[in-house]
Amino acid sequence: MPEIPPIHVRRARPDDAADFARMMGEPGVYANLMQLPLPSEALWRKRLEAAADPDRPDLQLVAEQAGVVVGSAGLHPMPQLRRRHAAMLGISVVPAAQGCGVGSALMQALCDYADGWAQILRIELTVFTDNARAIRLYERFGFRHEGTHRAYALRDGVYADVHAMARLHPRPPALSLPSQEPSPAP
């Protein structure tokens, strides 16, 4: 059995646009996302340039194996004041790399970022009800089923259902108080 190349996760860059267009153009990818067939490199360059703006709170990652982009994931905080504790998650892995740890590497990076740095209490996602592999991945990372949206999205000429899933921060941040020990005498 051939050795699986290591997975390298990094922040996406505008020059990844061709890789995103290739990846999102694969039927095994866009069929499980809210993407459309035949994406253009220009579309992805525009999206990635917007995501690279330092004032945007979004985090867009890619996973590479042997220098080839094989997956992507994004964490997109909600803009509304009363929902700033929540973010939407999106993830994609090319069919050839599915089942090889790419999704897990991307999920771990997003969850670590959300839990340790981004002040996110709740991560939300939708997943087509027939995407069992993705559902198992999300459940391994603490996501729970919260409901089903019937006829949620058109997929290849058929209205398909999705599950709404969410994960709450497993250890919400606590306040670090100064020590109550008396100060040493001068």
PDB file of C-alpha atoms in Angstrom:
ATOM      1  CA  MET A   1       0.000   0.000   0.000  1.00  0.00           C
ATOM      2  CA  PRO A   2       1.476   3.411  -0.959  1.00  0.00           C
ATOM      3  CA  GLU A   3       2.333   5.820   1.846  1.00  0.00           C
ATOM      4  CA  ILE A   4      -0.074   8.745   2.232  1.00  0.00           C
ATOM      5  CA  PRO A   5       1.766  12.091   1.973  1.00  0.00           C
ATOM      6  CA  PRO A   6       1.594  14.317   5.058  1.00  0.00           C
ATOM      7  CA  ILE A   7      -1.158  16.913   5.202  1.00  0.00           C
ATOM      8  CA  HIS A   8      -0.156  20.563   5.478  1.00  0.00           C
ATOM      9  CA  VAL A   9      -2.888  23.036   6.552  1.00  0.00           C
ATOM     10  CA  ARG A  10      -2.379  26.734   5.897  1.00  0.00           C
ATOM     11  CA  ARG A  11      -4.364  29.909   5.297  1.00  0.00           C
ATOM     12  CA  ALA A  12      -5.694  30.240   1.746  1.00  0.00           C
ATOM     13  CA  ARG A  13      -4.192  32.899  -0.530  1.00  0.00           C
ATOM     14  CA  PRO A  14      -5.528  34.638  -3.637  1.00  0.00           C
ATOM     15  CA  ASP A  15      -2.995  32.704  -5.744  1.00  0.00           C
ATOM     16  CA  ASP A  16      -4.858  29.501  -4.749  1.00  0.00           C
ATOM     17  CA  ALA A  17      -7.722  30.554  -7.039  1.00  0.00           C
ATOM     18  CA  ALA A  18      -6.895  28.022  -9.783  1.00  0.00           C
ATOM     19  CA  ASP A  19      -6.758  25.228  -7.201  1.00  0.00           C
ATOM     20  CA  PHE A  20     -10.120  26.286  -5.751  1.00  0.00           C
ATOM     21  CA  ALA A  21     -11.697  26.395  -9.220  1.00  0.00           C
ATOM     22  CA  ARG A  22     -10.327  22.911  -9.961  1.00  0.00           C
ATOM     23  CA  MET A  23     -11.437  21.488  -6.623  1.00  0.00           C
ATOM     24  CA  MET A  24     -14.882  23.106  -6.585  1.00  0.00           C
ATOM     25  CA  GLY A  25     -15.389  22.038 -10.199  1.00  0.00           C
ATOM     26  CA  GLU A  26     -15.283  18.342  -9.279  1.00  0.00           C
ATOM     27  CA  PRO A  27     -18.790  16.800  -9.240  1.00  0.00           C
ATOM     28  CA  GLY A  28     -17.915  14.859  -6.056  1.00  0.00           C
ATOM     29  CA  VAL A  29     -17.241  18.185  -4.344  1.00  0.00           C
ATOM     30  CA  TYR A  30     -19.833  20.683  -5.569  1.00  0.00           C
ATOM     31  CA  ALA A  31     -22.673  18.155  -5.290  1.00  0.00           C
ATOM     32  CA  ASN A  32     -22.265  18.242  -1.502  1.00  0.00           C
ATOM     33  CA  LEU A  33     -21.829  22.001  -1.193  1.00  0.00           C
ATOM     34  CA  MET A  34     -23.830  25.083  -2.048  1.00  0.00           C
ATOM     35  CA  GLN A  35     -21.469  25.674  -4.994  1.00  0.00           C
ATOM     36  CA  LEU A  36     -22.447  25.558  -8.648  1.00  0.00           C
ATOM     37  CA  PRO A  37     -20.791  23.529 -11.405  1.00  0.00           C
ATOM     38  CA  LEU A  38     -18.163  25.122 -13.663  1.00  0.00           C
ATOM     39  CA  PRO A  39     -16.616  27.642 -11.259  1.00  0.00           C
ATOM     40  CA  SER A  40     -14.155  30.130 -12.693  1.00  0.00           C
ATOM     41  CA  GLU A  41     -10.718  31.025 -11.458  1.00  0.00           C
ATOM     42  CA  ALA A  42     -11.735  34.705 -11.532  1.00  0.00           C
ATOM     43  CA  LEU A  43     -14.647  34.016  -9.182  1.00  0.00           C
ATOM     44  CA  TRP A  44     -12.380  32.256  -6.709  1.00  0.00           C
ATOM     45  CA  ARG A  45      -9.667  34.896  -6.969  1.00  0.00           C
ATOM     46  CA  LYS A  46     -12.241  37.562  -6.064  1.00  0.00           C
ATOM     47  CA  ARG A  47     -13.515  35.510  -3.096  1.00  0.00           C
ATOM     48  CA  LEU A  48     -10.011  34.751  -1.833  1.00  0.00           C
ATOM     49  CA  GLU A  49      -8.900  38.370  -2.190  1.00  0.00           C
ATOM     50  CA  ALA A  50     -11.922  39.455  -0.125  1.00  0.00           C
ATOM     51  CA  ALA A  51     -11.146  36.805   2.506  1.00  0.00           C
ATOM     52  CA  ALA A  52      -7.517  38.023   2.690  1.00  0.00           C
ATOM     53  CA  ASP A  53      -8.618  41.512   3.787  1.00  0.00           C
ATOM     54  CA  PRO A  54      -7.084  41.923   7.284  1.00  0.00           C
ATOM     55  CA  ASP A  55     -10.327  43.478   8.567  1.00  0.00           C
ATOM     56  CA  ARG A  56     -12.382  40.368   7.709  1.00  0.00           C
ATOM     57  CA  PRO A  57     -12.932  37.971  10.603  1.00  0.00           C
ATOM     58  CA  ASP A  58     -13.267  34.936   8.314  1.00  0.00           C
ATOM     59  CA  LEU A  59     -10.678  32.164   8.280  1.00  0.00           C
ATOM     60  CA  GLN A  60     -10.194  30.298   4.986  1.00  0.00           C
ATOM     61  CA  LEU A  61      -7.815  27.325   5.034  1.00  0.00           C
ATOM     62  CA  VAL A  62      -6.459  24.845   2.511  1.00  0.00           C
ATOM     63  CA  ALA A  63      -5.010  21.402   2.991  1.00  0.00           C
ATOM     64  CA  GLU A  64      -2.125  20.330   0.773  1.00  0.00           C
ATOM     65  CA  GLN A  65      -0.625  16.916   0.143  1.00  0.00           C
ATOM     66  CA  ALA A  66       2.627  16.771  -1.811  1.00  0.00           C
ATOM     67  CA  GLY A  67       2.138  20.451  -2.711  1.00  0.00           C
ATOM     68  CA  VAL A  68      -1.352  19.899  -4.199  1.00  0.00           C
ATOM     69  CA  VAL A  69      -4.459  21.521  -2.684  1.00  0.00           C
ATOM     70  CA  VAL A  70      -6.792  18.653  -1.779  1.00  0.00           C
ATOM     71  CA  GLY A  71      -9.206  20.363   0.593  1.00  0.00           C
ATOM     72  CA  SER A  72     -10.444  23.631   1.975  1.00  0.00           C
ATOM     73  CA  ALA A  73     -12.397  24.803   4.976  1.00  0.00           C
ATOM     74  CA  GLY A  74     -13.739  28.111   6.144  1.00  0.00           C
ATOM     75  CA  LEU A  75     -15.032  29.609   9.354  1.00  0.00           C
ATOM     76  CA  HIS A  76     -17.324  32.579   8.758  1.00  0.00           C
ATOM     77  CA  PRO A  77     -18.422  34.557  11.842  1.00  0.00           C
ATOM     78  CA  MET A  78     -21.939  35.981  11.897  1.00  0.00           C
ATOM     79  CA  PRO A  79     -22.059  39.761  11.381  1.00  0.00           C
ATOM     80  CA  GLN A  80     -25.113  40.475  13.552  1.00  0.00           C
ATOM     81  CA  LEU A  81     -24.345  41.842  17.033  1.00  0.00           C
ATOM     82  CA  ARG A  82     -26.483  39.267  18.848  1.00  0.00           C
ATOM     83  CA  ARG A  83     -24.947  36.400  16.812  1.00  0.00           C
ATOM     84  CA  ARG A  84     -21.265  37.359  17.070  1.00  0.00           C
ATOM     85  CA  HIS A  85     -20.650  34.279  19.219  1.00  0.00           C
ATOM     86  CA  ALA A  86     -21.503  32.033  16.237  1.00  0.00           C
ATOM     87  CA  ALA A  87     -19.801  31.135  12.971  1.00  0.00           C
ATOM     88  CA  MET A  88     -20.742  29.076   9.917  1.00  0.00           C
ATOM     89  CA  LEU A  89     -18.390  26.305   8.814  1.00  0.00           C
ATOM     90  CA  GLY A  90     -17.852  25.043   5.286  1.00  0.00           C
ATOM     91  CA  ILE A  91     -15.486  22.269   4.217  1.00  0.00           C
ATOM     92  CA  SER A  92     -14.590  20.395   1.033  1.00  0.00           C
ATOM     93  CA  VAL A  93     -12.194  17.567   0.209  1.00  0.00           C
ATOM     94  CA  VAL A  94     -11.477  16.258  -3.292  1.00  0.00           C
ATOM     95  CA  PRO A  95     -12.823  12.699  -3.744  1.00  0.00           C
ATOM     96  CA  ALA A  96      -9.326  11.192  -4.194  1.00  0.00           C
ATOM     97  CA  ALA A  97      -8.294  12.482  -0.742  1.00  0.00           C
ATOM     98  CA  GLN A  98     -11.471  11.602   1.149  1.00  0.00           C
ATOM     99  CA  GLY A  99     -10.937   9.108   3.942  1.00  0.00           C
ATOM    100  CA  CYS A 100      -7.229  10.027   4.206  1.00  0.00           C
ATOM    101  CA  GLY A 101      -7.394  12.446   7.160  1.00  0.00           C
ATOM    102  CA  VAL A 102      -7.724  15.685   5.183  1.00  0.00           C
ATOM    103  CA  GLY A 103     -11.163  16.528   6.578  1.00  0.00           C
ATOM    104  CA  SER A 104      -9.997  15.750  10.117  1.00  0.00           C
ATOM    105  CA  ALA A 105      -6.922  17.973   9.743  1.00  0.00           C
ATOM    106  CA  LEU A 106      -9.035  20.876   8.487  1.00  0.00           C
ATOM    107  CA  MET A 107     -11.693  20.395  11.185  1.00  0.00           C
ATOM    108  CA  GLN A 108      -9.047  20.271  13.916  1.00  0.00           C
ATOM    109  CA  ALA A 109      -7.457  23.499  12.687  1.00  0.00           C
ATOM    110  CA  LEU A 110     -10.825  25.309  12.533  1.00  0.00           C
ATOM    111  CA  CYS A 111     -11.968  24.063  15.949  1.00  0.00           C
ATOM    112  CA  ASP A 112      -8.632  24.983  17.551  1.00  0.00           C
ATOM    113  CA  TYR A 113      -8.869  28.473  16.066  1.00  0.00           C
ATOM    114  CA  ALA A 114     -12.518  28.913  17.085  1.00  0.00           C
ATOM    115  CA  ASP A 115     -11.946  27.627  20.621  1.00  0.00           C
ATOM    116  CA  GLY A 116      -8.654  29.307  21.411  1.00  0.00           C
ATOM    117  CA  TRP A 117      -8.563  32.544  19.497  1.00  0.00           C
ATOM    118  CA  ALA A 118     -11.776  33.677  17.803  1.00  0.00           C
ATOM    119  CA  GLN A 119     -14.248  34.062  20.701  1.00  0.00           C
ATOM    120  CA  ILE A 120     -16.639  31.640  19.003  1.00  0.00           C
ATOM    121  CA  LEU A 121     -19.052  29.765  21.240  1.00  0.00           C
ATOM    122  CA  ARG A 122     -21.114  28.091  18.507  1.00  0.00           C
ATOM    123  CA  ILE A 123     -20.084  26.657  15.125  1.00  0.00           C
ATOM    124  CA  GLU A 124     -22.932  25.870  12.725  1.00  0.00           C
ATOM    125  CA  LEU A 125     -23.171  23.946   9.469  1.00  0.00           C
ATOM    126  CA  THR A 126     -25.593  22.252   7.124  1.00  0.00           C
ATOM    127  CA  VAL A 127     -24.921  18.881   5.547  1.00  0.00           C
ATOM    128  CA  PHE A 128     -26.944  16.946   2.978  1.00  0.00           C
ATOM    129  CA  THR A 129     -28.733  14.118   4.781  1.00  0.00           C
ATOM    130  CA  ASP A 130     -27.171  11.462   2.510  1.00  0.00           C
ATOM    131  CA  ASN A 131     -23.562  12.590   3.160  1.00  0.00           C
ATOM    132  CA  ALA A 132     -22.861   9.951   5.830  1.00  0.00           C
ATOM    133  CA  ARG A 133     -19.062  10.344   5.737  1.00  0.00           C
ATOM    134  CA  ALA A 134     -19.283  14.088   6.446  1.00  0.00           C
ATOM    135  CA  ILE A 135     -21.865  13.573   9.200  1.00  0.00           C
ATOM    136  CA  ARG A 136     -19.556  11.072  10.945  1.00  0.00           C
ATOM    137  CA  LEU A 137     -16.669  13.560  10.685  1.00  0.00           C
ATOM    138  CA  TYR A 138     -18.739  16.353  12.218  1.00  0.00           C
ATOM    139  CA  GLU A 139     -19.979  14.106  15.022  1.00  0.00           C
ATOM    140  CA  ARG A 140     -16.366  13.158  15.879  1.00  0.00           C
ATOM    141  CA  PHE A 141     -15.687  16.861  16.414  1.00  0.00           C
ATOM    142  CA  GLY A 142     -18.657  17.348  18.739  1.00  0.00           C
ATOM    143  CA  PHE A 143     -21.319  18.538  16.296  1.00  0.00           C
ATOM    144  CA  ARG A 144     -24.883  17.540  17.138  1.00  0.00           C
ATOM    145  CA  HIS A 145     -27.948  17.241  14.917  1.00  0.00           C
ATOM    146  CA  GLU A 146     -30.345  20.129  15.586  1.00  0.00           C
ATOM    147  CA  GLY A 147     -32.931  19.638  12.874  1.00  0.00           C
ATOM    148  CA  THR A 148     -33.632  18.835   9.246  1.00  0.00           C
ATOM    149  CA  HIS A 149     -34.494  21.344   6.534  1.00  0.00           C
ATOM    150  CA  ARG A 150     -36.681  19.670   3.934  1.00  0.00           C
ATOM    151  CA  ALA A 151     -36.192  20.573   0.253  1.00  0.00           C
ATOM    152  CA  TYR A 152     -33.379  22.903   1.336  1.00  0.00           C
ATOM    153  CA  ALA A 153     -31.401  23.107  -1.894  1.00  0.00           C
ATOM    154  CA  LEU A 154     -31.621  22.092  -5.523  1.00  0.00           C
ATOM    155  CA  ARG A 155     -29.016  19.423  -6.291  1.00  0.00           C
ATOM    156  CA  ASP A 156     -28.807  18.031  -9.810  1.00  0.00           C
ATOM    157  CA  GLY A 157     -32.482  18.724 -10.496  1.00  0.00           C
ATOM    158  CA  VAL A 158     -33.813  17.381  -7.176  1.00  0.00           C
ATOM    159  CA  TYR A 159     -34.652  19.307  -4.020  1.00  0.00           C
ATOM    160  CA  ALA A 160     -32.560  17.719  -1.278  1.00  0.00           C
ATOM    161  CA  ASP A 161     -32.806  17.797   2.507  1.00  0.00           C
ATOM    162  CA  VAL A 162     -30.025  18.911   4.858  1.00  0.00           C
ATOM    163  CA  HIS A 163     -29.373  18.455   8.537  1.00  0.00           C
ATOM    164  CA  ALA A 164     -28.555  21.500  10.620  1.00  0.00           C
ATOM    165  CA  MET A 165     -25.716  20.665  13.004  1.00  0.00           C
ATOM    166  CA  ALA A 166     -23.866  22.733  15.578  1.00  0.00           C
ATOM    167  CA  ARG A 167     -21.027  22.424  18.051  1.00  0.00           C
ATOM    168  CA  LEU A 168     -20.755  24.432  21.243  1.00  0.00           C
ATOM    169  CA  HIS A 169     -17.328  25.315  22.625  1.00  0.00           C
ATOM    170  CA  PRO A 170     -16.336  22.335  24.809  1.00  0.00           C
ATOM    171  CA  ARG A 171     -14.531  24.539  27.370  1.00  0.00           C
ATOM    172  CA  PRO A 172     -15.837  28.110  27.121  1.00  0.00           C
ATOM    173  CA  PRO A 173     -13.227  30.687  28.090  1.00  0.00           C
ATOM    174  CA  ALA A 174     -12.985  31.616  31.740  1.00  0.00           C
ATOM    175  CA  LEU A 175     -11.850  34.803  33.367  1.00  0.00           C
ATOM    176  CA  SER A 176      -8.294  34.707  34.675  1.00  0.00           C
ATOM    177  CA  LEU A 177      -8.320  36.566  37.983  1.00  0.00           C
ATOM    178  CA  PRO A 178      -5.210  37.880  39.705  1.00  0.00           C
ATOM    179  CA  SER A 179      -3.863  35.763  42.518  1.00  0.00           C
ATOM    180  CA  GLN A 180      -5.453  36.395  45.928  1.00  0.00           C
ATOM    181  CA  GLU A 181      -2.120  35.913  47.673  1.00  0.00           C
ATOM    182  CA  PRO A 182      -0.900  38.930  49.668  1.00  0.00           C
ATOM    183  CA  SER A 183       1.804  41.030  48.084  1.00  0.00           C
ATOM    184  CA  PRO A 184       5.273  40.578  49.566  1.00  0.00           C
ATOM    185  CA  ALA A 185       6.263  43.213  52.105  1.00  0.00           C
ATOM    186  CA  PRO A 186       8.761  45.804  50.833  1.00  0.00           C
TER     187      PRO A 186
END
